[in-house]
CSV table of C-alpha atoms and ligand atoms in Angstrom, one decimal:
chain,number,residue,atom,x,y,z
A,1,MET,CA,-7.1,-38.2,78.9
A,2,PRO,CA,-6.6,-41.4,81.0
A,3,PHE,CA,-9.5,-43.0,79.0
A,4,TYR,CA,-12.0,-42.5,76.1
A,5,HIS,CA,-14.9,-40.2,77.0
A,6,LYS,CA,-18.0,-39.0,75.1
A,7,LEU,CA,-20.6,-36.4,75.9
A,8,GLY,CA,-23.6,-35.0,74.0
A,9,LYS,CA,-24.6,-35.8,70.5
A,10,ILE,CA,-22.1,-37.0,67.9
A,11,PRO,CA,-22.6,-38.6,64.4
A,12,LYS,CA,-22.4,-42.3,64.0
A,13,VAL,CA,-19.4,-41.9,61.6
A,14,LYS,CA,-16.8,-39.2,61.9
A,15,HIS,CA,-16.2,-36.8,59.0
A,16,THR,CA,-19.7,-37.2,57.7
A,17,THR,CA,-22.8,-35.0,57.4
A,18,PHE,CA,-24.2,-34.2,60.8
A,19,TYR,CA,-27.3,-31.9,60.5
A,20,LYS,CA,-28.9,-29.7,63.1
A,21,ASP,CA,-32.6,-30.1,64.0
A,22,ASP,CA,-33.6,-28.1,60.9
A,23,ASN,CA,-32.1,-30.9,58.7
A,24,LYS,CA,-30.4,-28.3,56.5
A,25,SER,CA,-27.5,-26.7,58.4
A,26,LEU,CA,-24.4,-28.6,59.5
A,27,TYR,CA,-22.8,-28.9,62.8
A,28,ARG,CA,-19.1,-28.0,62.4
A,29,GLU,CA,-16.6,-30.7,63.2
A,30,GLU,CA,-13.3,-29.8,64.7
A,31,LEU,CA,-10.5,-32.4,65.3
A,32,ILE,CA,-8.5,-31.2,68.4
A,33,SER,CA,-5.3,-33.3,68.2
A,34,SER,CA,-1.9,-33.4,69.8
A,35,LYS,CA,1.6,-34.3,68.4
A,36,GLY,CA,0.4,-33.3,64.9
A,37,PHE,CA,-2.1,-36.2,64.1
A,38,SER,CA,-0.2,-38.8,66.1
A,39,GLY,CA,-1.1,-38.0,69.7
A,40,ILE,CA,-4.4,-38.2,71.6
A,41,TYR,CA,-7.3,-36.2,70.1
A,42,SER,CA,-11.0,-35.5,70.4
A,43,ASN,CA,-13.6,-34.7,67.7
A,44,VAL,CA,-15.8,-31.8,68.7
A,45,TYR,CA,-19.1,-30.7,67.1
A,46,HIS,CA,-19.8,-27.0,67.1
A,47,PHE,CA,-23.0,-25.1,66.4
A,48,ASN,CA,-21.0,-22.5,64.4
A,49,LEU,CA,-17.6,-22.1,62.8
A,50,PRO,CA,-15.0,-22.4,65.5
A,51,THR,CA,-12.7,-20.2,63.5
A,52,ALA,CA,-14.9,-17.1,63.4
A,53,VAL,CA,-13.1,-14.0,65.0
A,54,LYS,CA,-14.6,-10.5,64.9
A,55,SER,CA,-11.5,-8.6,66.1
A,56,VAL,CA,-8.1,-9.1,67.6
A,57,LYS,CA,-6.1,-6.7,69.8
A,58,GLU,CA,-2.9,-7.1,71.6
A,59,LEU,CA,-3.1,-6.3,75.3
A,60,SER,CA,-0.4,-5.2,77.7
A,61,PRO,CA,2.0,-8.2,78.2
A,62,VAL,CA,2.2,-10.3,81.3
A,63,LYS,CA,4.0,-8.1,83.9
A,64,ASP,CA,7.8,-8.5,83.8
A,65,THR,CA,8.8,-9.9,87.2
A,66,SER,CA,12.2,-11.2,86.2
A,67,TRP,CA,14.9,-11.0,88.9
A,68,PRO,CA,18.1,-11.5,86.9
A,69,GLU,CA,20.5,-11.2,89.9
A,70,ALA,CA,18.8,-13.9,91.9
A,71,PRO,CA,21.6,-16.1,93.4
A,72,VAL,CA,21.7,-19.9,93.1
A,73,LEU,CA,20.7,-20.7,96.6
A,74,TYR,CA,18.1,-22.5,98.8
A,75,TYR,CA,14.8,-20.6,98.7
A,76,HIS,CA,11.8,-20.6,100.9
A,77,PHE,CA,9.0,-18.1,100.3
A,78,PHE,CA,5.4,-17.5,101.5
A,79,THR,CA,3.0,-17.3,98.5
A,80,ASP,CA,0.1,-16.4,100.9
A,81,ASN,CA,1.9,-13.2,101.7
A,82,LYS,CA,1.2,-11.9,98.2
A,83,LYS,CA,-2.3,-10.6,98.8
A,84,THR,CA,-3.0,-9.2,95.3
A,85,GLY,CA,-6.4,-10.5,94.1
A,86,GLY,CA,-8.3,-10.4,90.8
A,87,ASN,CA,-10.1,-12.7,88.5
A,88,PHE,CA,-9.0,-16.2,87.5
A,89,ILE,CA,-7.0,-14.8,84.5
A,90,ASN,CA,-5.4,-11.6,85.9
A,91,SER,CA,-4.7,-12.6,89.5
A,92,ARG,CA,-1.7,-14.9,88.8
A,93,ASN,CA,1.7,-14.1,90.3
A,94,GLU,CA,4.7,-16.0,88.8
A,95,TYR,CA,7.3,-17.2,91.2
A,96,LEU,CA,9.6,-19.7,89.4
A,97,THR,CA,10.0,-19.9,85.6
A,98,ASN,CA,12.1,-21.6,82.9
A,99,PRO,CA,11.3,-21.9,79.2
A,100,HIS,CA,9.2,-25.1,79.9
A,101,CYS,CA,7.6,-24.5,83.2
A,102,LYS,CA,6.0,-21.5,85.0
A,103,ILE,CA,4.9,-21.8,88.6
A,104,SER,CA,2.4,-19.2,89.9
A,105,THR,CA,-0.2,-18.8,92.6
A,106,ALA,CA,-3.4,-16.7,92.6
A,107,ILE,CA,-5.9,-15.5,95.1
A,108,ILE,CA,-9.1,-15.1,93.2
A,109,THR,CA,-11.4,-12.4,94.6
A,110,GLU,CA,-13.7,-11.7,91.7
A,111,ASP,CA,-15.7,-13.2,88.8
A,112,THR,CA,-15.3,-12.3,85.1
A,113,GLU,CA,-17.3,-13.0,82.0
A,114,ASP,CA,-14.1,-13.3,80.0
A,115,PHE,CA,-12.9,-16.6,78.6
A,116,TYR,CA,-9.3,-17.7,78.7
A,117,ARG,CA,-7.1,-19.8,76.4
A,118,ASN,CA,-3.4,-20.6,76.9
A,119,ALA,CA,-2.4,-21.0,73.3
A,120,LEU,CA,1.1,-22.3,74.1
A,121,GLY,CA,0.8,-24.0,77.4
A,122,ALA,CA,-0.9,-26.9,79.1
A,123,GLU,CA,-2.1,-25.9,82.6
A,124,PHE,CA,-2.1,-27.8,85.9
A,125,ILE,CA,-4.2,-26.1,88.5
A,126,PHE,CA,-4.1,-27.1,92.2
A,127,ILE,CA,-7.2,-26.0,94.1
A,128,HIS,CA,-5.8,-25.1,97.5
A,129,HIS,CA,-8.9,-23.3,98.6
A,130,GLY,CA,-12.3,-22.8,96.9
A,131,LYS,CA,-15.1,-24.7,95.3
A,132,GLY,CA,-16.6,-24.2,91.9
A,133,LYS,CA,-16.7,-25.3,88.3
A,134,LEU,CA,-14.3,-25.5,85.4
A,135,LEU,CA,-16.3,-24.6,82.3
A,136,SER,CA,-15.0,-25.4,78.8
A,137,HIS,CA,-16.1,-26.5,75.3
A,138,PHE,CA,-15.7,-30.0,76.7
A,139,GLY,CA,-18.4,-29.5,79.4
A,140,VAL,CA,-18.7,-28.8,83.1
A,141,LEU,CA,-16.2,-30.1,85.6
A,142,PRO,CA,-17.0,-29.4,89.3
A,143,PHE,CA,-14.0,-28.9,91.6
A,144,SER,CA,-13.3,-28.5,95.3
A,145,GLU,CA,-10.3,-28.3,97.6
A,146,GLY,CA,-7.4,-30.7,96.8
A,147,ASP,CA,-8.4,-31.1,93.2
A,148,GLN,CA,-5.8,-31.0,90.5
A,149,LEU,CA,-7.1,-29.8,87.2
A,150,VAL,CA,-5.3,-30.8,84.0
A,151,ILE,CA,-6.2,-28.5,81.1
A,152,PRO,CA,-4.8,-29.3,77.7
A,153,ARG,CA,-3.1,-26.6,75.7
A,154,ALA,CA,-5.5,-24.3,73.8
A,155,THR,CA,-8.6,-25.2,75.8
A,156,THR,CA,-11.0,-22.3,76.1
A,157,TYR,CA,-12.2,-22.2,79.7
A,158,GLN,CA,-13.5,-20.3,82.7
A,159,LEU,CA,-13.2,-21.0,86.4
A,160,LYS,CA,-16.3,-20.1,88.3
A,161,PHE,CA,-16.1,-20.2,92.1
A,162,ASP,CA,-19.2,-20.6,94.3
A,163,ASP,CA,-18.1,-17.5,96.2
A,164,TYR,CA,-15.1,-15.1,96.2
A,165,ASP,CA,-14.1,-15.1,99.9
A,166,ASN,CA,-11.3,-17.6,100.1
A,167,ASN,CA,-10.0,-19.0,96.8
A,168,LYS,CA,-6.3,-19.8,96.4
A,169,ILE,CA,-4.9,-21.8,93.5
A,170,MET,CA,-1.4,-22.9,92.3
A,171,ILE,CA,-0.8,-23.0,88.6
A,172,ILE,CA,1.9,-24.9,86.6
A,173,GLU,CA,2.1,-24.0,82.9
A,174,SER,CA,3.9,-26.5,80.7
A,175,ASP,CA,5.0,-26.2,77.1
A,176,THR,CA,4.5,-30.0,76.7
A,177,ALA,CA,1.4,-32.1,77.6
A,178,TYR,CA,0.8,-33.6,81.0
A,179,GLU,CA,0.8,-37.3,80.8
A,180,ILE,CA,0.2,-40.4,83.0
A,181,PRO,CA,3.6,-42.1,83.4
A,182,LYS,CA,4.0,-44.9,81.0
A,183,HIS,CA,5.1,-47.4,83.7
A,184,TYR,CA,1.7,-46.9,85.4
A,185,LYS,CA,-0.1,-48.3,82.3
A,186,ASN,CA,-0.2,-51.8,80.8
A,187,GLU,CA,0.2,-52.5,77.0
A,188,TYR,CA,-3.5,-51.9,76.5
A,189,GLY,CA,-3.4,-48.4,78.1
A,190,GLN,CA,-5.2,-49.5,81.3
A,191,MET,CA,-3.7,-48.4,84.6
A,192,GLU,CA,-1.6,-51.2,86.2
A,193,GLU,CA,-2.6,-52.6,89.6
A,194,HIS,CA,0.6,-51.1,91.2
A,195,ALA,CA,-0.2,-47.6,90.0
A,196,PRO,CA,-1.1,-45.1,92.8
A,197,TYR,CA,-4.5,-44.5,91.2
A,198,CYS,CA,-6.9,-46.0,88.7
A,199,GLU,CA,-9.3,-44.8,86.1
A,200,ARG,CA,-12.2,-44.3,88.6
A,201,ASP,CA,-10.1,-41.7,90.5
A,202,PHE,CA,-10.0,-39.4,87.4
A,203,ARG,CA,-13.0,-37.2,86.7
A,204,PRO,CA,-13.8,-36.0,83.2
A,205,PRO,CA,-16.2,-33.2,82.4
A,206,GLU,CA,-19.7,-34.4,83.6
A,207,TYR,CA,-22.1,-32.8,81.2
A,208,LEU,CA,-22.3,-30.4,78.3
A,209,ASP,CA,-24.2,-27.2,78.5
A,210,PRO,CA,-24.3,-26.3,74.8
A,211,LYS,CA,-24.6,-22.5,74.3
A,212,ASP,CA,-26.0,-21.7,70.8
A,213,GLU,CA,-25.7,-17.9,71.4
A,214,LYS,CA,-24.6,-15.0,69.2
A,215,GLY,CA,-23.0,-11.9,70.5
A,216,GLU,CA,-19.6,-10.6,71.4
A,217,PHE,CA,-17.5,-12.9,73.5
A,218,ARG,CA,-14.1,-11.9,74.8
A,219,ILE,CA,-11.4,-14.5,74.9
A,220,ILE,CA,-8.1,-13.6,76.6
A,221,LEU,CA,-5.5,-15.6,74.6
A,222,LYS,CA,-2.1,-16.1,76.2
A,223,ALA,CA,1.0,-16.8,74.1
A,224,ASN,CA,4.0,-17.0,76.5
A,225,ASN,CA,4.1,-13.5,77.9
A,226,ARG,CA,2.0,-11.9,75.2
A,227,LEU,CA,-1.8,-11.4,75.8
A,228,PHE,CA,-4.4,-10.9,73.1
A,229,GLU,CA,-8.1,-10.1,73.1
A,230,HIS,CA,-10.1,-12.1,70.6
A,231,ILE,CA,-13.7,-11.0,70.2
A,232,VAL,CA,-15.7,-14.0,68.7
A,233,PRO,CA,-19.3,-13.9,67.4
A,234,HIS,CA,-20.5,-17.1,69.0
A,235,HIS,CA,-20.4,-18.5,72.5
A,236,PRO,CA,-17.1,-20.4,72.9
A,237,PHE,CA,-19.0,-23.3,74.5
A,238,GLY,CA,-21.3,-23.8,71.6
A,239,VAL,CA,-20.6,-27.5,71.4
A,240,VAL,CA,-23.3,-30.2,71.0
A,241,GLY,CA,-21.1,-33.2,71.5
A,242,TRP,CA,-17.6,-34.6,71.4
A,243,ASP,CA,-15.6,-37.8,71.9
A,244,GLY,CA,-12.0,-38.8,72.4
A,245,TYR,CA,-9.1,-38.8,74.8
A,246,LEU,CA,-8.2,-35.1,74.8
A,247,TYR,CA,-10.1,-33.1,77.5
A,248,PRO,CA,-9.6,-31.5,80.9
A,249,TYR,CA,-9.9,-33.7,83.9
A,250,ALA,CA,-9.6,-33.6,87.7
A,251,PHE,CA,-7.8,-35.8,90.2
A,252,ASN,CA,-7.9,-35.0,93.9
A,253,ILE,CA,-4.7,-35.2,96.0
A,254,LYS,CA,-6.7,-37.1,98.7
A,255,ASP,CA,-7.3,-39.9,96.2
A,256,TYR,CA,-3.6,-40.6,95.7
A,257,HIS,CA,-2.7,-44.0,97.2
A,258,PRO,CA,0.9,-43.7,98.6
A,259,LYS,CA,3.4,-46.5,98.7
A,260,VAL,CA,5.3,-47.4,101.9
A,261,GLY,CA,8.6,-49.2,102.2
A,262,ARG,CA,10.8,-51.1,104.7
A,263,ILE,CA,13.3,-48.2,104.4
A,264,HIS,CA,13.0,-44.7,102.9
A,265,LEU,CA,11.6,-44.8,99.4
A,266,PRO,CA,12.7,-42.1,97.0
A,267,PRO,CA,10.4,-39.4,95.4
A,268,PRO,CA,9.6,-41.4,92.2
A,269,VAL,CA,7.2,-43.5,94.3
A,270,HIS,CA,5.1,-40.3,94.8
A,271,LEU,CA,4.9,-39.6,91.0
A,272,LEU,CA,1.6,-38.2,89.7
A,273,LEU,CA,2.2,-36.8,86.2
A,274,MET,CA,5.0,-36.2,83.8
A,275,THR,CA,5.7,-33.7,81.0
A,276,GLY,CA,8.6,-33.5,78.6
A,277,HIS,CA,10.6,-31.3,81.0
A,278,PHE,CA,9.4,-31.8,84.6
A,279,ILE,CA,7.4,-34.2,86.8
A,280,ILE,CA,4.8,-33.6,89.5
A,281,CYS,CA,4.6,-35.7,92.7
A,282,ASN,CA,1.9,-35.9,95.4
A,283,PHE,CA,3.0,-36.3,99.0
A,284,VAL,CA,0.1,-37.5,101.2
A,285,PRO,CA,-0.5,-38.9,104.7
A,286,ARG,CA,1.2,-42.3,104.9
A,287,LEU,CA,2.8,-44.7,107.3
A,288,PHE,CA,6.5,-44.4,107.7
A,289,ASP,CA,9.2,-47.1,106.9
A,290,PHE,CA,8.8,-50.2,109.1
A,291,TYR,CA,12.4,-51.5,109.4
A,292,ASP,CA,13.3,-51.3,113.1
A,293,THR,CA,16.2,-48.8,112.6
A,294,ALA,CA,14.9,-47.0,109.6
A,295,ILE,CA,15.1,-43.2,109.4
A,296,PRO,CA,11.9,-41.8,108.0
A,297,ALA,CA,13.3,-38.4,107.1
A,298,PRO,CA,15.1,-38.3,103.8
A,299,TYR,CA,18.8,-38.6,103.5
A,300,PHE,CA,20.8,-35.7,102.1
A,301,HIS,CA,20.9,-35.8,98.4
A,302,SER,CA,22.1,-34.0,95.3
A,303,ASN,CA,19.9,-34.1,92.3
A,304,ILE,CA,22.7,-33.0,90.0
A,305,ASP,CA,20.5,-32.4,87.0
A,306,SER,CA,17.2,-31.1,88.3
A,307,ASP,CA,15.7,-28.4,90.5
A,308,GLU,CA,13.3,-29.5,93.2
A,309,VAL,CA,10.3,-27.4,94.2
A,310,LEU,CA,7.8,-28.2,97.0
A,311,TYR,CA,4.5,-26.5,97.5
A,312,TYR,CA,3.2,-27.1,101.0
A,313,VAL,CA,-0.6,-27.7,101.3
A,314,GLU,CA,-1.3,-28.8,104.9
A,315,GLY,CA,0.1,-30.8,107.8
A,316,ASP,CA,3.4,-30.7,109.6
A,317,PHE,CA,6.2,-31.3,107.0
A,318,MET,CA,8.6,-33.7,108.5
A,319,SER,CA,11.9,-32.5,107.2
A,320,ARG,CA,11.4,-28.7,107.2
A,321,LYS,CA,11.3,-26.0,109.9
A,322,GLY,CA,9.3,-22.8,109.5
A,323,ILE,CA,7.1,-24.0,106.7
A,324,LYS,CA,3.6,-22.7,106.5
A,325,GLU,CA,0.6,-23.6,104.3
A,326,GLY,CA,1.3,-22.0,100.9
A,327,SER,CA,5.1,-22.1,101.4
A,328,ILE,CA,7.3,-23.0,98.5
A,329,THR,CA,10.8,-24.2,98.7
A,330,LEU,CA,13.3,-24.4,95.9
A,331,HIS,CA,16.4,-26.5,96.2
A,332,PRO,CA,18.4,-25.9,93.0
A,333,GLY,CA,20.4,-28.6,91.2
A,334,GLY,CA,24.1,-28.1,91.8
A,335,MET,CA,23.6,-28.0,95.6
A,336,PRO,CA,22.9,-30.8,98.1
A,337,HIS,CA,19.8,-30.7,100.2
A,338,GLY,CA,18.2,-32.5,103.1
A,339,PRO,CA,16.6,-32.2,106.5
A,340,GLN,CA,17.4,-29.3,108.7
A,341,PRO,CA,19.3,-29.8,112.0
A,342,GLY,CA,17.3,-31.9,114.4
A,343,LYS,CA,14.7,-33.1,111.9
A,344,THR,CA,16.5,-36.4,111.1
A,345,GLU,CA,16.6,-37.3,114.8
A,346,GLU,CA,13.1,-36.1,115.4
A,347,SER,CA,11.8,-38.5,112.7
A,348,ILE,CA,13.3,-41.6,114.2
A,349,GLY,CA,10.6,-43.8,115.6
A,350,ALA,CA,7.8,-41.7,114.1
A,351,LYS,CA,5.0,-44.0,112.7
A,352,GLU,CA,3.2,-41.8,110.2
A,353,THR,CA,3.0,-38.4,108.6
A,354,LYS,CA,-0.1,-36.3,107.9
A,355,GLU,CA,1.5,-34.0,105.3
A,356,TYR,CA,0.1,-32.9,102.0
A,357,ALA,CA,2.4,-31.3,99.5
A,358,LEU,CA,3.2,-31.2,95.8
A,359,MET,CA,6.7,-31.6,94.4
A,360,ILE,CA,7.8,-30.3,91.0
A,361,ASP,CA,11.2,-31.5,89.7
A,362,THR,CA,12.3,-29.7,86.6
A,363,TYR,CA,15.1,-30.8,84.3
A,364,ASN,CA,16.0,-27.2,83.5
A,365,PRO,CA,17.0,-24.6,86.1
A,366,LEU,CA,14.2,-22.4,87.4
A,367,LYS,CA,14.6,-18.6,87.8
A,368,PRO,CA,13.1,-17.0,90.8
A,369,THR,CA,11.1,-13.8,90.1
A,370,ILE,CA,10.8,-10.6,92.2
A,371,ASN,CA,7.7,-12.2,93.7
A,372,VAL,CA,10.1,-14.6,95.4
A,373,LYS,CA,12.2,-11.7,96.6
A,374,GLU,CA,9.2,-10.0,98.0
A,375,THR,CA,7.9,-13.0,100.0
A,376,LEU,CA,11.2,-14.5,100.9
A,377,ASP,CA,12.1,-16.2,104.2
A,378,LYS,CA,15.5,-14.5,104.5
A,379,ASP,CA,16.8,-17.0,107.1
A,380,TYR,CA,16.1,-20.1,105.1
A,381,ALA,CA,19.3,-20.3,103.1
A,382,LYS,CA,21.4,-20.5,106.3
A,383,SER,CA,19.0,-22.7,108.2
A,384,TRP,CA,21.3,-25.8,108.1
A,385,LEU,CA,23.9,-24.1,110.4
A,386,GLU,CA,23.9,-26.2,113.6
A,387,ASN,CA,23.0,-24.1,116.6
A,388,GLY,CA,22.8,-21.2,114.1
A,389,LYS,CA,26.6,-21.2,113.8
A,390,GLY,CA,27.7,-24.3,111.8
B,1,FE2,FE1,14.8,-33.8,97.5
């Protein structure tokens, strides 16, 4: 969605006759649009009616993992400790949720022929470990470690991994679309020179693999916590061509160009994407502040109206102790947060950091689930007591 893209065969003029090779039967045009008819859209050309459904059945809902008595507190938990596997649809474990944002991780140990569609949520998927392809009716998008996949709401897709030995992903579901921040774009929609990325850093689907196949294809459709099985009579990727701005795309965290300041710069300089209710930042290796008495570690701060989540990817995180790859910290609004004892002093004079992490700042409070309780670092909430005593 950062730019116009086109794949396969499309008619010269939209909303006109577009015949298959037999010169008799029509391809079926579908406008996939956002914000009614006022947001970005794509026109997609199907072999068959995209509306055909043979049967619909409600499945067991997403497992209730709510933890109503979870206190408002600092949290650190180890998502890698949750070893449950499964396929790319059923392996997800939710950790933090609010009505607009759900943060999950998944260890994917098996393939499936099923298709998946999140009817009510756009999905952001961080590929922590694994390599493979995102398949959808928009085409084939190869991915590897560090990729961040942005999948528009209601996209029918599959994740196919090259193997099933070591695959770990982090998923953020949003009830509003992921968007490039407006201040990164000029009045023509092109990325500004000061943005931390440009168009060539974003990868759209590369090629179409049109499937004109009849049969029984199973789509698992998610609508918040309800799951449905839709059996459709045509292959969901039976698309001969499309064009527009709405499609899944990839951006690798290692392609993010960080900004460096004379003194400590705040998190908005690490901004990657925005939604209506939260933002995502990329923290990547960078030189530290260059003023001679600058303190590279962040100052203590209170984000009075947002919760702050960090997902740790790799490297030594400068302001935290006891963090491992796959750790998540939650610092809720309503409480100050900052470096642990010794970390401020340790950062003075440091020249650079090698850390990779993602930050999610939500405007509504997040609720920890029982998966947080199960994987909790129980000492974290008291880890700011100096010498363990205060
Ligand atoms: Fe913070």
